[in-house]
Amino acid sequence: MTSSASTAPLVRFAPSPTGYLHIGNARPALFNWLFARRHRGRFLLRYDDTDTARSKPEYAEAIAEDLGWLGIVPDEVVRQSQRLAIYDAAAARLRAAGRLYACYETPGELDRRRKRQLARGLPPIYDRAALKLTPEQKAAFEAEGRKPHWRFLLEAREIAWDDLVRGPSHVDCASLSDPVLVREDGSYLYTLPSVVDDIETGVTHVIRGEDHVTNTAVQAQIFAALGAALPVFGHHNLLTTASGEGLSKRLGHLSLRGLRESGVEPLAVAALAVLVGTSDAVRPVESLDELAGLVELAHVSRAPAKFDEHELEALSARTLHHMPYAVAAGRLAEAGIAGGEAFWLAVRGNLATFAEAKLWWQVVQGPVAPAVADAGFAAKAAALLPQEPFDATSWKSWTQAVAAATGARGKALFMPLRQALTGLDHGPELAALLPLIGREKALRRLAGESA
Ligand code: GLU
């Protein structure tokens, strides 16, 4: 590998803006983004929006927003709907080279032909009947009002490449139908614009799901027909639910928006999305850069990866438990929490979601309705509370003194103090909370006052 700037990789994520991103289709975004980070490359967001009936600007916006939530900020954004002239030029070149040919079959005719082939035990491959049409026959179709769709003439050869994930790979194009590149109404299917854009924008690495392996063989022939070099390809495994079904059935639930609303940490989503199925998937990371260093495309499993929501929740909590103050600070400020690093370090280990930090801030700030069952015990404890300033050792020396004076030990010692100081019977270490609560509020709460 060289490190010269001219060979810096350019990757792309190319969603169709026809819906919200879910964890499955966020994976190619992440694999590409992390690859770009690791190799000091650039990341292009390309909206594959040539299907004007299904593409919507609001989905495009939502995709950018959801990527931003994950921490992905594209270096450049392109929209295929604005580049049609470039595809027209490429289609014209393919026509001139005899690689793109007009077909007049209706969907019904194609279907009947497929059924006949299957009945005779033949593979349902397009028979290229349209190649044999005479100019007169074509003119007759046109006179009937039929418009052609256009197929790419595949060469019957094997396409081989060294896949970043799957290693040496090959597909025999002799067993494939010539793909339709242009619809009757002149609009483009995904196949050609994708290749043209990959060439025009200088994409060096195409990292996408393994549902595109056959496309890669077809597209490799289009690259060659357009006289362009082939980028490097990598096809990652696909995600299924824990029970092995495809994810699409549960889109709403596992959409990035849905996950965001449920309070899951974006870094945990990112980490699990790319490390699922590996031993690294269980440990939290502190940043996308750290994650970038952990992802080895060659080590991504070839079997489908099973996504388990409980695993995500657990990883999300662990991500918070290890989150450095520097990472949390901005979000704490946004939530109106002014406790600084001491507060964060005191409570992070108790959080299942970031939003819960607010509950603990309320406990620190008050007012808290204390639970004082034994006022005599609480009064003795209050009398022994050391003077400020409090530090990390104040709790220990105080409770030792209370134990000596009252004879209370273990739970009988700690639980009434916790209930008085926080109003709750569980929570972060009191050694860390006490200095944050402070002497004055502690005394009032021990006296049963709301403070
Ligand atoms: N729009 C295509 C998809 O979402 C892009 C595939 C590709 O990366 O080439 O499947």
Short mmCIF file of N, CA and C in Angstrom, two decimals, residues 374-386 394-418 421 434 443 446:
data_model
loop_
_atom_site.label_atom_id
_atom_site.label_comp_id
_atom_site.label_asym_id
_atom_site.label_seq_id
_atom_site.Cartn_x
_atom_site.Cartn_y
_atom_site.Cartn_z
N ASP A 374 -36.13 5.90 60.20
CA ASP A 374 -35.68 5.92 61.61
C ASP A 374 -35.03 7.29 61.86
N ALA A 375 -35.86 8.21 62.35
CA ALA A 375 -35.40 9.59 62.51
C ALA A 375 -34.26 9.69 63.52
N GLY A 376 -34.26 8.82 64.53
CA GLY A 376 -33.21 8.84 65.54
C GLY A 376 -31.86 8.49 64.94
N PHE A 377 -31.86 7.44 64.11
CA PHE A 377 -30.63 7.03 63.43
C PHE A 377 -30.13 8.15 62.53
N ALA A 378 -31.05 8.73 61.76
CA ALA A 378 -30.67 9.80 60.83
C ALA A 378 -30.10 11.00 61.58
N ALA A 379 -30.65 11.30 62.74
CA ALA A 379 -30.16 12.44 63.52
C ALA A 379 -28.75 12.18 64.03
N LYS A 380 -28.51 10.94 64.48
CA LYS A 380 -27.15 10.60 64.93
C LYS A 380 -26.16 10.72 63.78
N ALA A 381 -26.57 10.23 62.62
CA ALA A 381 -25.70 10.30 61.44
C ALA A 381 -25.43 11.76 61.08
N ALA A 382 -26.48 12.59 61.15
CA ALA A 382 -26.32 14.00 60.78
C ALA A 382 -25.31 14.68 61.70
N ALA A 383 -25.37 14.32 62.96
CA ALA A 383 -24.46 14.95 63.92
C ALA A 383 -23.00 14.60 63.63
N LEU A 384 -22.80 13.47 62.98
CA LEU A 384 -21.43 13.01 62.71
C LEU A 384 -20.93 13.42 61.32
N LEU A 385 -21.79 14.06 60.52
CA LEU A 385 -21.39 14.42 59.15
C LEU A 385 -20.21 15.40 59.21
N PRO A 386 -19.09 15.06 58.54
CA PRO A 386 -17.90 15.94 58.63
C PRO A 386 -18.17 17.33 58.03
N SER A 394 -14.65 11.24 52.26
CA SER A 394 -15.59 11.73 53.29
C SER A 394 -16.64 10.68 53.64
N TRP A 395 -17.17 10.04 52.62
CA TRP A 395 -18.22 9.03 52.85
C TRP A 395 -17.71 7.92 53.78
N LYS A 396 -16.50 7.46 53.48
CA LYS A 396 -15.96 6.34 54.26
C LYS A 396 -15.75 6.73 55.71
N SER A 397 -15.14 7.88 55.92
CA SER A 397 -14.87 8.26 57.31
C SER A 397 -16.18 8.54 58.07
N TRP A 398 -17.15 9.14 57.36
CA TRP A 398 -18.45 9.41 57.98
C TRP A 398 -19.14 8.10 58.39
N THR A 399 -19.24 7.15 57.42
CA THR A 399 -19.99 5.91 57.73
C THR A 399 -19.27 5.08 58.78
N GLN A 400 -17.94 5.18 58.83
CA GLN A 400 -17.23 4.47 59.91
C GLN A 400 -17.62 5.05 61.27
N ALA A 401 -17.71 6.38 61.31
CA ALA A 401 -18.09 7.04 62.56
C ALA A 401 -19.53 6.69 62.95
N VAL A 402 -20.44 6.66 61.93
CA VAL A 402 -21.84 6.32 62.21
C VAL A 402 -21.93 4.87 62.69
N ALA A 403 -21.15 3.97 62.07
CA ALA A 403 -21.15 2.56 62.49
C ALA A 403 -20.71 2.45 63.93
N ALA A 404 -19.64 3.17 64.28
CA ALA A 404 -19.11 3.10 65.65
C ALA A 404 -20.13 3.62 66.66
N ALA A 405 -20.85 4.69 66.28
CA ALA A 405 -21.79 5.31 67.23
C ALA A 405 -23.09 4.53 67.36
N THR A 406 -23.53 3.85 66.26
CA THR A 406 -24.86 3.22 66.30
C THR A 406 -24.79 1.70 66.33
N GLY A 407 -23.66 1.14 65.99
CA GLY A 407 -23.54 -0.32 65.91
C GLY A 407 -24.10 -0.88 64.61
N ALA A 408 -24.66 -0.03 63.75
CA ALA A 408 -25.21 -0.53 62.48
C ALA A 408 -24.09 -0.93 61.53
N ARG A 409 -24.34 -2.00 60.81
CA ARG A 409 -23.34 -2.53 59.87
C ARG A 409 -24.01 -2.83 58.53
N GLY A 410 -23.21 -2.89 57.48
CA GLY A 410 -23.70 -3.37 56.18
C GLY A 410 -24.95 -2.63 55.73
N LYS A 411 -25.94 -3.41 55.27
CA LYS A 411 -27.14 -2.82 54.69
C LYS A 411 -27.88 -1.94 55.71
N ALA A 412 -27.87 -2.36 56.97
CA ALA A 412 -28.58 -1.59 58.00
C ALA A 412 -27.94 -0.22 58.20
N LEU A 413 -26.68 -0.11 57.84
CA LEU A 413 -25.97 1.16 57.93
C LEU A 413 -26.19 2.00 56.65
N PHE A 414 -25.96 1.33 55.50
CA PHE A 414 -25.91 2.09 54.24
C PHE A 414 -27.30 2.42 53.68
N MET A 415 -28.26 1.48 53.84
CA MET A 415 -29.55 1.71 53.17
C MET A 415 -30.29 2.93 53.73
N PRO A 416 -30.38 3.09 55.06
CA PRO A 416 -31.09 4.28 55.54
C PRO A 416 -30.39 5.58 55.12
N LEU A 417 -29.08 5.55 55.02
CA LEU A 417 -28.35 6.76 54.59
C LEU A 417 -28.66 7.06 53.12
N ARG A 418 -28.64 5.98 52.29
CA ARG A 418 -28.94 6.17 50.87
C ARG A 418 -30.37 6.69 50.71
N LEU A 421 -30.55 10.33 51.77
CA LEU A 421 -29.81 11.28 50.92
C LEU A 421 -30.36 11.37 49.50
N LEU A 434 -22.03 12.05 47.55
CA LEU A 434 -22.08 12.93 48.74
C LEU A 434 -21.39 14.29 48.50
N LEU A 443 -27.72 17.48 55.22
CA LEU A 443 -28.28 17.65 56.58
C LEU A 443 -29.80 17.80 56.52
N LEU A 446 -31.34 14.45 55.77
CA LEU A 446 -31.29 13.56 56.93
C LEU A 446 -32.35 13.95 57.96
#
